[in-house]
Short mmCIF file of C-alpha atoms and ligand atoms in Angstrom, two decimals:
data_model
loop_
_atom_site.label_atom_id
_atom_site.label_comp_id
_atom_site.label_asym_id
_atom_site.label_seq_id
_atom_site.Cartn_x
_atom_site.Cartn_y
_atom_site.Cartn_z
CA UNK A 1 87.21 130.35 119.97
CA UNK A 2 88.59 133.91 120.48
CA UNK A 3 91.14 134.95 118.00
CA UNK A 4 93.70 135.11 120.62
CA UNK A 5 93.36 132.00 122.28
CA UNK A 6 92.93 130.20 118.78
CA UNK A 7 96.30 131.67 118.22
CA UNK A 8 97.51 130.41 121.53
CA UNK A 9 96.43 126.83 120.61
CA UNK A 10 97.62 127.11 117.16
CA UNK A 11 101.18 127.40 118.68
CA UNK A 12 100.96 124.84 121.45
CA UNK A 13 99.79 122.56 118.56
CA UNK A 14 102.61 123.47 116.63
CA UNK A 15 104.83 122.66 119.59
CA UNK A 16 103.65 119.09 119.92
CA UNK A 17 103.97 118.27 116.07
CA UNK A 18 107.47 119.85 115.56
CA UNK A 19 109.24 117.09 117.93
CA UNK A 20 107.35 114.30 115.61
CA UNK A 21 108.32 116.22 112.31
CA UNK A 22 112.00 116.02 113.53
CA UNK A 23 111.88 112.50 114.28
CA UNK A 24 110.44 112.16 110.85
CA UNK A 25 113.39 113.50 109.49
CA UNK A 26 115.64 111.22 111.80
CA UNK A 27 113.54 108.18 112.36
CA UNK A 28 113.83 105.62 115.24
CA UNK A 29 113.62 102.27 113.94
CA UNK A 30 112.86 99.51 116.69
CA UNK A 31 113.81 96.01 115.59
CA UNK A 32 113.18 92.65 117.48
CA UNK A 33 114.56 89.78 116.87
CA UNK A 34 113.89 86.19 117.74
CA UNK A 35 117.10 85.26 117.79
CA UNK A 36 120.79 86.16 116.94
CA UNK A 37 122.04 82.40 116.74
CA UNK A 38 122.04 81.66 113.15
CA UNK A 39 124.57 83.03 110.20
CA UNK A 40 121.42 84.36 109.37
CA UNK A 41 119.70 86.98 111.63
CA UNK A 42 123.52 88.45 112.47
CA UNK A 43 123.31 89.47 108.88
CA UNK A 44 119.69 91.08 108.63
CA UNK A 45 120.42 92.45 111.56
CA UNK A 46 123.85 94.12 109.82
CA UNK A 47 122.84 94.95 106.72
CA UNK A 48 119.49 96.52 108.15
CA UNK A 49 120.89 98.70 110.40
CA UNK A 50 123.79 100.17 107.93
CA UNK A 51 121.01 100.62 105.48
CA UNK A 52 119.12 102.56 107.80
CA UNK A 53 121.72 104.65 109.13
CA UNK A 54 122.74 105.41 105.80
CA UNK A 55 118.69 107.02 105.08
CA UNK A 56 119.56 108.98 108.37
CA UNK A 57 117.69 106.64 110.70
CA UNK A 58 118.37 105.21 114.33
CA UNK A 59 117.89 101.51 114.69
CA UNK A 60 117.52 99.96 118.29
CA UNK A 61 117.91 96.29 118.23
CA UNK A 62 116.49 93.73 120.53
CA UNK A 63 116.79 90.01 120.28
CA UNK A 64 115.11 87.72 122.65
CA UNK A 65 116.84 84.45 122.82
CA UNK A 66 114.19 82.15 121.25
CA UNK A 67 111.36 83.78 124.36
CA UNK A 68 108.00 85.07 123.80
CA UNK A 69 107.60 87.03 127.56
CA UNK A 70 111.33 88.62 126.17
CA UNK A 71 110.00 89.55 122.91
CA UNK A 72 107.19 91.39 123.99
CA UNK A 73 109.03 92.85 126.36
CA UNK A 74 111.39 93.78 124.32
CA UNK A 75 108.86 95.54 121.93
CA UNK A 76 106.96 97.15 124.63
CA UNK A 77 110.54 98.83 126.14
CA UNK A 78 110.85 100.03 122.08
CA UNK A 79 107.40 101.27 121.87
CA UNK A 80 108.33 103.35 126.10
CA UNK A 81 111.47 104.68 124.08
CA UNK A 82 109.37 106.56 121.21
CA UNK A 83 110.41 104.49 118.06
CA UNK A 84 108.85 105.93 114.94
CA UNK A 85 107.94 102.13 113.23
CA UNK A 86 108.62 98.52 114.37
CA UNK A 87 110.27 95.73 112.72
CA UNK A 88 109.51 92.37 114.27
CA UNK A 89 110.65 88.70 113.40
CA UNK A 90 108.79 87.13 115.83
CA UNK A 91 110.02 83.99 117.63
CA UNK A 92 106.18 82.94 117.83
CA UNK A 93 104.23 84.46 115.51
CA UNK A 94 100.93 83.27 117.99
CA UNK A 95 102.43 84.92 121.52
CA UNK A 96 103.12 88.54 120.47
CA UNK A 97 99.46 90.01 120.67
CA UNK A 98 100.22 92.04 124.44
CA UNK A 99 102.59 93.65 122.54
CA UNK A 100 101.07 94.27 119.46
CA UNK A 101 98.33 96.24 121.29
CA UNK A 102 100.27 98.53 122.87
CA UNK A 103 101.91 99.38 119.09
CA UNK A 104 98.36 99.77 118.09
CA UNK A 105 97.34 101.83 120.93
CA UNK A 106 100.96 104.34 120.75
CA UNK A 107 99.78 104.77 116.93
CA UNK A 108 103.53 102.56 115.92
CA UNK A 109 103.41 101.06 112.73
CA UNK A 110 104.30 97.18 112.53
CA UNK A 111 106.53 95.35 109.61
CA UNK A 112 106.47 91.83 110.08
CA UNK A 113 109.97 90.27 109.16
CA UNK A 114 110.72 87.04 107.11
CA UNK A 115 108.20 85.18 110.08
CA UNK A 116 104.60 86.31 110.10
CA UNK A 117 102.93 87.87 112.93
CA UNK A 118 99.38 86.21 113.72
CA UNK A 119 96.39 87.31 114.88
CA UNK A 120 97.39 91.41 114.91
CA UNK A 121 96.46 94.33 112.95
CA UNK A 122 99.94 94.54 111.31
CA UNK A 123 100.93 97.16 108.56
CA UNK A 124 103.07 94.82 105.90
CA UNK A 125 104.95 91.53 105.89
CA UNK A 126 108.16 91.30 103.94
CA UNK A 127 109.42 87.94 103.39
CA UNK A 128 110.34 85.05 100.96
CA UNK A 129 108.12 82.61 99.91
CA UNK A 130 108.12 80.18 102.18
CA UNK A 131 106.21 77.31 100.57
CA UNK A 132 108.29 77.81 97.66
CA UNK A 133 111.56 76.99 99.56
CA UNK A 134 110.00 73.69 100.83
CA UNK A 135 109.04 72.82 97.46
CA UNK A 136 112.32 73.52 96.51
CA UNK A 137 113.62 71.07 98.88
CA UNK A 138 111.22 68.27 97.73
CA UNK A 139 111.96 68.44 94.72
CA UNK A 140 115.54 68.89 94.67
CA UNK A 141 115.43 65.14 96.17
CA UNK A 142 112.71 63.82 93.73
CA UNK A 143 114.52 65.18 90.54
CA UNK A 144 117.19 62.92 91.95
CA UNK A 145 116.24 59.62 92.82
CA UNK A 146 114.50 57.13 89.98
CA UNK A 147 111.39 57.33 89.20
CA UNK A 148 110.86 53.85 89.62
CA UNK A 149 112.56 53.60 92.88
CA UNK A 150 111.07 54.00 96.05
CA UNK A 151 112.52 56.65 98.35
CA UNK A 152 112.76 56.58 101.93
CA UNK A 153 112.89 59.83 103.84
CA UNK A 154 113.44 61.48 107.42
CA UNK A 155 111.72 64.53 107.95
CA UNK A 156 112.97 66.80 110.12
CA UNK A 157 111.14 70.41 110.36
CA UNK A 158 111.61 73.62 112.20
CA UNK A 159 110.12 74.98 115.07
CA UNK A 160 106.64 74.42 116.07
CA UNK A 161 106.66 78.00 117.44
CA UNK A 162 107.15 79.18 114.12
CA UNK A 163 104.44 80.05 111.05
CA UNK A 164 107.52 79.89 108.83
CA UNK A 165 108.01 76.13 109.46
CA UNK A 166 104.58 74.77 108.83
CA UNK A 167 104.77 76.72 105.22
CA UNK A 168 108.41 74.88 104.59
CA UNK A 169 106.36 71.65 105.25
CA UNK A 170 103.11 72.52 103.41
CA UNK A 171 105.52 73.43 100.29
CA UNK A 172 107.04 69.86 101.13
CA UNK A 173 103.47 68.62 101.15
CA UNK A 174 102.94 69.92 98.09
CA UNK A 175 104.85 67.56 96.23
CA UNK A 176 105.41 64.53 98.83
CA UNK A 177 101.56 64.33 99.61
CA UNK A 178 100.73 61.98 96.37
CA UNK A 179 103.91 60.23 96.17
CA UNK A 180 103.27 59.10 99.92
CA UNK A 181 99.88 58.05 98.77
CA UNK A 182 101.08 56.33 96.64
CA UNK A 183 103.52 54.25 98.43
CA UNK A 184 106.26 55.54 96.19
CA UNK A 185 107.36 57.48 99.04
CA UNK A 186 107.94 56.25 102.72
CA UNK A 187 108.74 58.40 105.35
CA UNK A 188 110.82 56.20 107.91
CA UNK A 189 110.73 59.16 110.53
CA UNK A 190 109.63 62.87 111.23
CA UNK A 191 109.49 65.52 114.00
CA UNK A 192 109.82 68.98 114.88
CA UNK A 193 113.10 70.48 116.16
CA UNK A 194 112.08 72.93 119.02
CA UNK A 195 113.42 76.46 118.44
CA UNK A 196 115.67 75.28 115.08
CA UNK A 197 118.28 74.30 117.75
CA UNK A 198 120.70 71.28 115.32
CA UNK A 199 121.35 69.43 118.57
CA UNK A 200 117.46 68.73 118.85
CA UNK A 201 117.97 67.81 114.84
CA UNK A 202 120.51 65.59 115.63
CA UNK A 203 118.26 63.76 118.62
CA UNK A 204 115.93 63.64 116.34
CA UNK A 205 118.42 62.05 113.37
CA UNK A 206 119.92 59.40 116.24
CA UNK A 207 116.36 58.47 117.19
CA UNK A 208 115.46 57.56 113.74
CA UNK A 209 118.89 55.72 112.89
CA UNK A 210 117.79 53.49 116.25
CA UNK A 211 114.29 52.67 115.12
CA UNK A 212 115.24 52.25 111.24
CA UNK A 213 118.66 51.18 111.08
CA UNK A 214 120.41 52.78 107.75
CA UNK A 215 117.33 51.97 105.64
CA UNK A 216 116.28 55.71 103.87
CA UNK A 217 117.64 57.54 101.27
CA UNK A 218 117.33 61.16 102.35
CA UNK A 219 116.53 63.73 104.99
CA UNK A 220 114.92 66.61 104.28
CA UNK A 221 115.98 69.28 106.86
CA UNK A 222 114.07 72.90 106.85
CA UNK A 223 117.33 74.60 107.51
CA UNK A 224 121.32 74.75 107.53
CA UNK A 225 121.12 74.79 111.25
CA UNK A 226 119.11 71.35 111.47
CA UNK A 227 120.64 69.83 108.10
CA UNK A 228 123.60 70.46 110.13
CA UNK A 229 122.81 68.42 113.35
CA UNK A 230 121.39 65.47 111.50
CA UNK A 231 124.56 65.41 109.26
CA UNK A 232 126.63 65.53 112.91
CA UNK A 233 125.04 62.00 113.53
CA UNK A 234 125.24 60.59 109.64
CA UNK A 235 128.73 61.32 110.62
CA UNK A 236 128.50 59.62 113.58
CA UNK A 237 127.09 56.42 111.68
CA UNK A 238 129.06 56.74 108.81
CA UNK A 239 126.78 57.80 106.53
CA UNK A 240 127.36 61.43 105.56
CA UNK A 241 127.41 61.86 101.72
CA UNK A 242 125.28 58.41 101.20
CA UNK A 243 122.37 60.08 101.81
CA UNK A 244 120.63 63.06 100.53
CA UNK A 245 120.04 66.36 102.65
CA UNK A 246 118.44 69.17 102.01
CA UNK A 247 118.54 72.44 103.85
CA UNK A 248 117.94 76.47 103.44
CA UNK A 249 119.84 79.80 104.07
CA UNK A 250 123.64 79.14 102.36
CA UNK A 251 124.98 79.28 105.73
CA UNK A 252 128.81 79.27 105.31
CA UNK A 253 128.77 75.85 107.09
CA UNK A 254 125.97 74.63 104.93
CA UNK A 255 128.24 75.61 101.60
CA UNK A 256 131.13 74.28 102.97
CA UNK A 257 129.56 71.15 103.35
CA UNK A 258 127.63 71.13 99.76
CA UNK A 259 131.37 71.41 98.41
CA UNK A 260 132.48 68.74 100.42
CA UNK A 261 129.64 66.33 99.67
CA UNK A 262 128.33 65.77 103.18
CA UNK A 263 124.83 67.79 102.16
CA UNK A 264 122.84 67.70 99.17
CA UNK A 265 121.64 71.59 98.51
CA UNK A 266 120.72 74.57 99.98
CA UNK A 267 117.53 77.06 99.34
CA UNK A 268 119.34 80.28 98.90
CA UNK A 269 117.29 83.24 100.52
CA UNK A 270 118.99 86.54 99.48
CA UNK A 271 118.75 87.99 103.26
CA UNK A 272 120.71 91.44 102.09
CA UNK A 273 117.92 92.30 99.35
CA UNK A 274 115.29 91.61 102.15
CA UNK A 275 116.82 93.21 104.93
CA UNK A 276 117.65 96.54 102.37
CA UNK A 277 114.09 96.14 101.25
CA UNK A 278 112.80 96.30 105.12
CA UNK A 279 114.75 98.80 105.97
CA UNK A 280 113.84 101.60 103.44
CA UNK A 281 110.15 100.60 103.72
CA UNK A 282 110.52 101.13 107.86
CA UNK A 283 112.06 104.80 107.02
CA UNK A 284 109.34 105.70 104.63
CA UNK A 285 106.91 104.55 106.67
CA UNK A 286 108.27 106.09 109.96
CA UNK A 287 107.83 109.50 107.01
CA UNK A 288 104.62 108.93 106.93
CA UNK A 289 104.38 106.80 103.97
CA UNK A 290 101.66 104.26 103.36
CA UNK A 291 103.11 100.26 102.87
CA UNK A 292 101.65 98.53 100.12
CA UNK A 293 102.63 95.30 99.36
CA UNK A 294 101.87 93.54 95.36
CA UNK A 295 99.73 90.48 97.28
CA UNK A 296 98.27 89.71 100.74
CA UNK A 297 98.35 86.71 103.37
CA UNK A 298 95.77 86.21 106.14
CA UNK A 299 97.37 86.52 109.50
CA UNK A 300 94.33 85.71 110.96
CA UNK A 301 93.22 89.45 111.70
CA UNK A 302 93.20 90.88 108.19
CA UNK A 303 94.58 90.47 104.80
CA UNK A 304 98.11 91.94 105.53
CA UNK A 305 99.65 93.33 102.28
CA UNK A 306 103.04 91.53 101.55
CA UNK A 307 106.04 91.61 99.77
CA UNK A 308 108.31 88.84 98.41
CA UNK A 309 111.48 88.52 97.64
CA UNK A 310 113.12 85.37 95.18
CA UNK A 311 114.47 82.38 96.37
CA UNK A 312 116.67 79.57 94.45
CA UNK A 313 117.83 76.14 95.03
CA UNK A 314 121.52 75.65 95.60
CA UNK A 315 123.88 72.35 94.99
CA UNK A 316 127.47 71.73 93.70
CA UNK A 317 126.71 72.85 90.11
CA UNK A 318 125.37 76.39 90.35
CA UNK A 319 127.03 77.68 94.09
CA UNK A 320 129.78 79.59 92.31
CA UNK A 321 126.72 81.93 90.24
CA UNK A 322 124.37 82.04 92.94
CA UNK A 323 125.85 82.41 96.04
CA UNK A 324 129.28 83.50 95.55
CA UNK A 325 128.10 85.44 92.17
CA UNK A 326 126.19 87.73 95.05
CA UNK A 327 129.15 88.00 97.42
CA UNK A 328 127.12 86.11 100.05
CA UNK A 329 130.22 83.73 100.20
CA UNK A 330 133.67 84.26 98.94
CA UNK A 331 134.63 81.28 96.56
CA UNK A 332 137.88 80.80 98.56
CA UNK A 333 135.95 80.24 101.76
CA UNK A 334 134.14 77.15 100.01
CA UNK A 335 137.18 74.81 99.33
C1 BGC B 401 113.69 81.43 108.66
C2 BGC B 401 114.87 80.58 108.24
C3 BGC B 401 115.71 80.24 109.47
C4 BGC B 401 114.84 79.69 110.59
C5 BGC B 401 115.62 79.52 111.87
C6 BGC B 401 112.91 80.72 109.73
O1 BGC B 401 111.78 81.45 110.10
O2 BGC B 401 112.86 81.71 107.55
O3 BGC B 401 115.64 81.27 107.30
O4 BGC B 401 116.68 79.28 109.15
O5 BGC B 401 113.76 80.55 110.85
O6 BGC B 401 116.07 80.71 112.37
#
């Protein structure tokens, strides 16, 4: 090349890198939700953003009502409006692959939130341990009925549309597997509540009072949300706070009702430390830095690196040094 016009493309080259360099230095996060419904995702979604703005990044949020062909829209109108580095909690982890192409082919980095994204060449997942929170459940219940007693249960679990949801059950599995084997378990009824929604928990909880009658001893709901709609038809029946129920997040409602005695526990998922966590990774990321994460998980695609953040079990005896020990809650909210 002459000297002259390698100067000339020396500058033009310049040109195009200075507009990335400056949104290195103010990123633009993308993130995209499932949903917005539960206690929840309003709070990643809070403490996220101020935790981004605060490292001098832009956040644009998108949440997609519980819809795949909205999710990948909404991901594909980030990816048109130049963001730096994705953040996704996918609705279904199995339906987002259109999407995840065009990240791949615009050269965006994707961080898969709290749900795992399947099947796509993803850069990190942050999450909790999922299998541990439906062991947590199981044996929150076993720990409390006699060991020489057999125990009845409802099952209700999350979405189907949801990776999340079969890991709360396989941690369930974990421990319920040989005591069903055994016969010292029975469960009495179990299904899937489409898209977490409690009124399809509480179908679900009316449909197995119908066929059974009052004969189990607990239900073992993946979430607040769905602990919440079976407890609506316990109520119903008269038998909230005779029976066991388990459930995950420390929704407000949730807590209120541990204190009151209408559910059993709570897995308490500190969503501020993950969202915090997500949020500096996505900036240093969007600065060019590499994600690693201390283990991986196969989404199917490729070992994706991961990161995971604790989890604990939550009743009446420990709620005031968990969750209101980490301002999650305010104690006088509980009573
Ligand atoms: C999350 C839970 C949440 C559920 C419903 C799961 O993927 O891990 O915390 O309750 O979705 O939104």
């Amino acid at each position: 090349m002459q000297p002259v016009r390698r100067f000339a493309a020396l500058f033009i080259a310049t040109l195009l890198v200075v507009p990335a360099f400056a949104s290195r230095d103010q990123p633009v996060i993308g993130l995209s939700l499932d949903t917005l419904k539960e206690e929840r995702w309003q709070r990643d979604r809070d403490l996220f953003v101020a935790e981004a703005e605060k490292l001098g990044a832009k956040v644009i949020v998108q949440a997609a009502n519980s819809d795949d062909t909205r999710q990948n829209r909404d991901i594909e109108s980030l990816i048109s409006r130049g963001v730096d580095v994705l953040v996704v909690a996918p609705h279904n982890g199995a339906a987002l692959s259109r999407a995840m192409k065009s990240a791949k082919e615009a050269g965006i980095p994707v961080i898969s939130y709290d749900r795992l994204i399947l099947n796509s060449d993803i850069a990190l997942y942050l999450t909790f341990d999922n299998v541990k929170v439906g062991e947590l459940q199981a044996r929150w219940v076993l720990d409390r009925w006699p060991a020489d007693k057999p125990l009845r249960i409802v099952r209700i679990y999350g979405a189907p549309t949801d990776n999340n949801a079969k890991l709360f059950k396989q941690g369930q599995d974990n421990l319920l597997a040989p005591l069903i084997k055994s016969g010292r378990v029975t469960v009495v009824a179990e299904d899937w509540a489409l898209d977490w929604k409690p009124e399809n928990a509480k179908k679900i909880m009316n449909a197995a009072i119908t066929r059974s009658g009052h004969a189990f001893d607990a239900v073992l709901a993946a979430n607040d949300g769905t602990a919440g709609g079976a407890i609506q038809a316990l109520l119903e029946e008269g038998l909230a706070g005779k029976v066991l129920v388990t459930g995950q997040d420390a929704d407000l409602p949730a807590c209120q009702r541990i204190m009151r005695g209408t559910q059993s526990m709570t897995v308490f998922k500190p969503v501020a430390r993950l969202a915090m966590l997500a949020s500096r990774t996505a900036v240093a990321v969007a600065r060019g830095e590499k994600p690693a994460g201390t283990s991986t998980l196969d989404n199917g695609f490729k070992a994706v690196p991961c990161l995971f953040e604790e989890i604990v079990s939550v009743d009446q005896t420990n709620m005031m040094e968990t969750v209101v020990a980490a301002g999650f809650h305010p104690a006088d909210k509980l009573k």
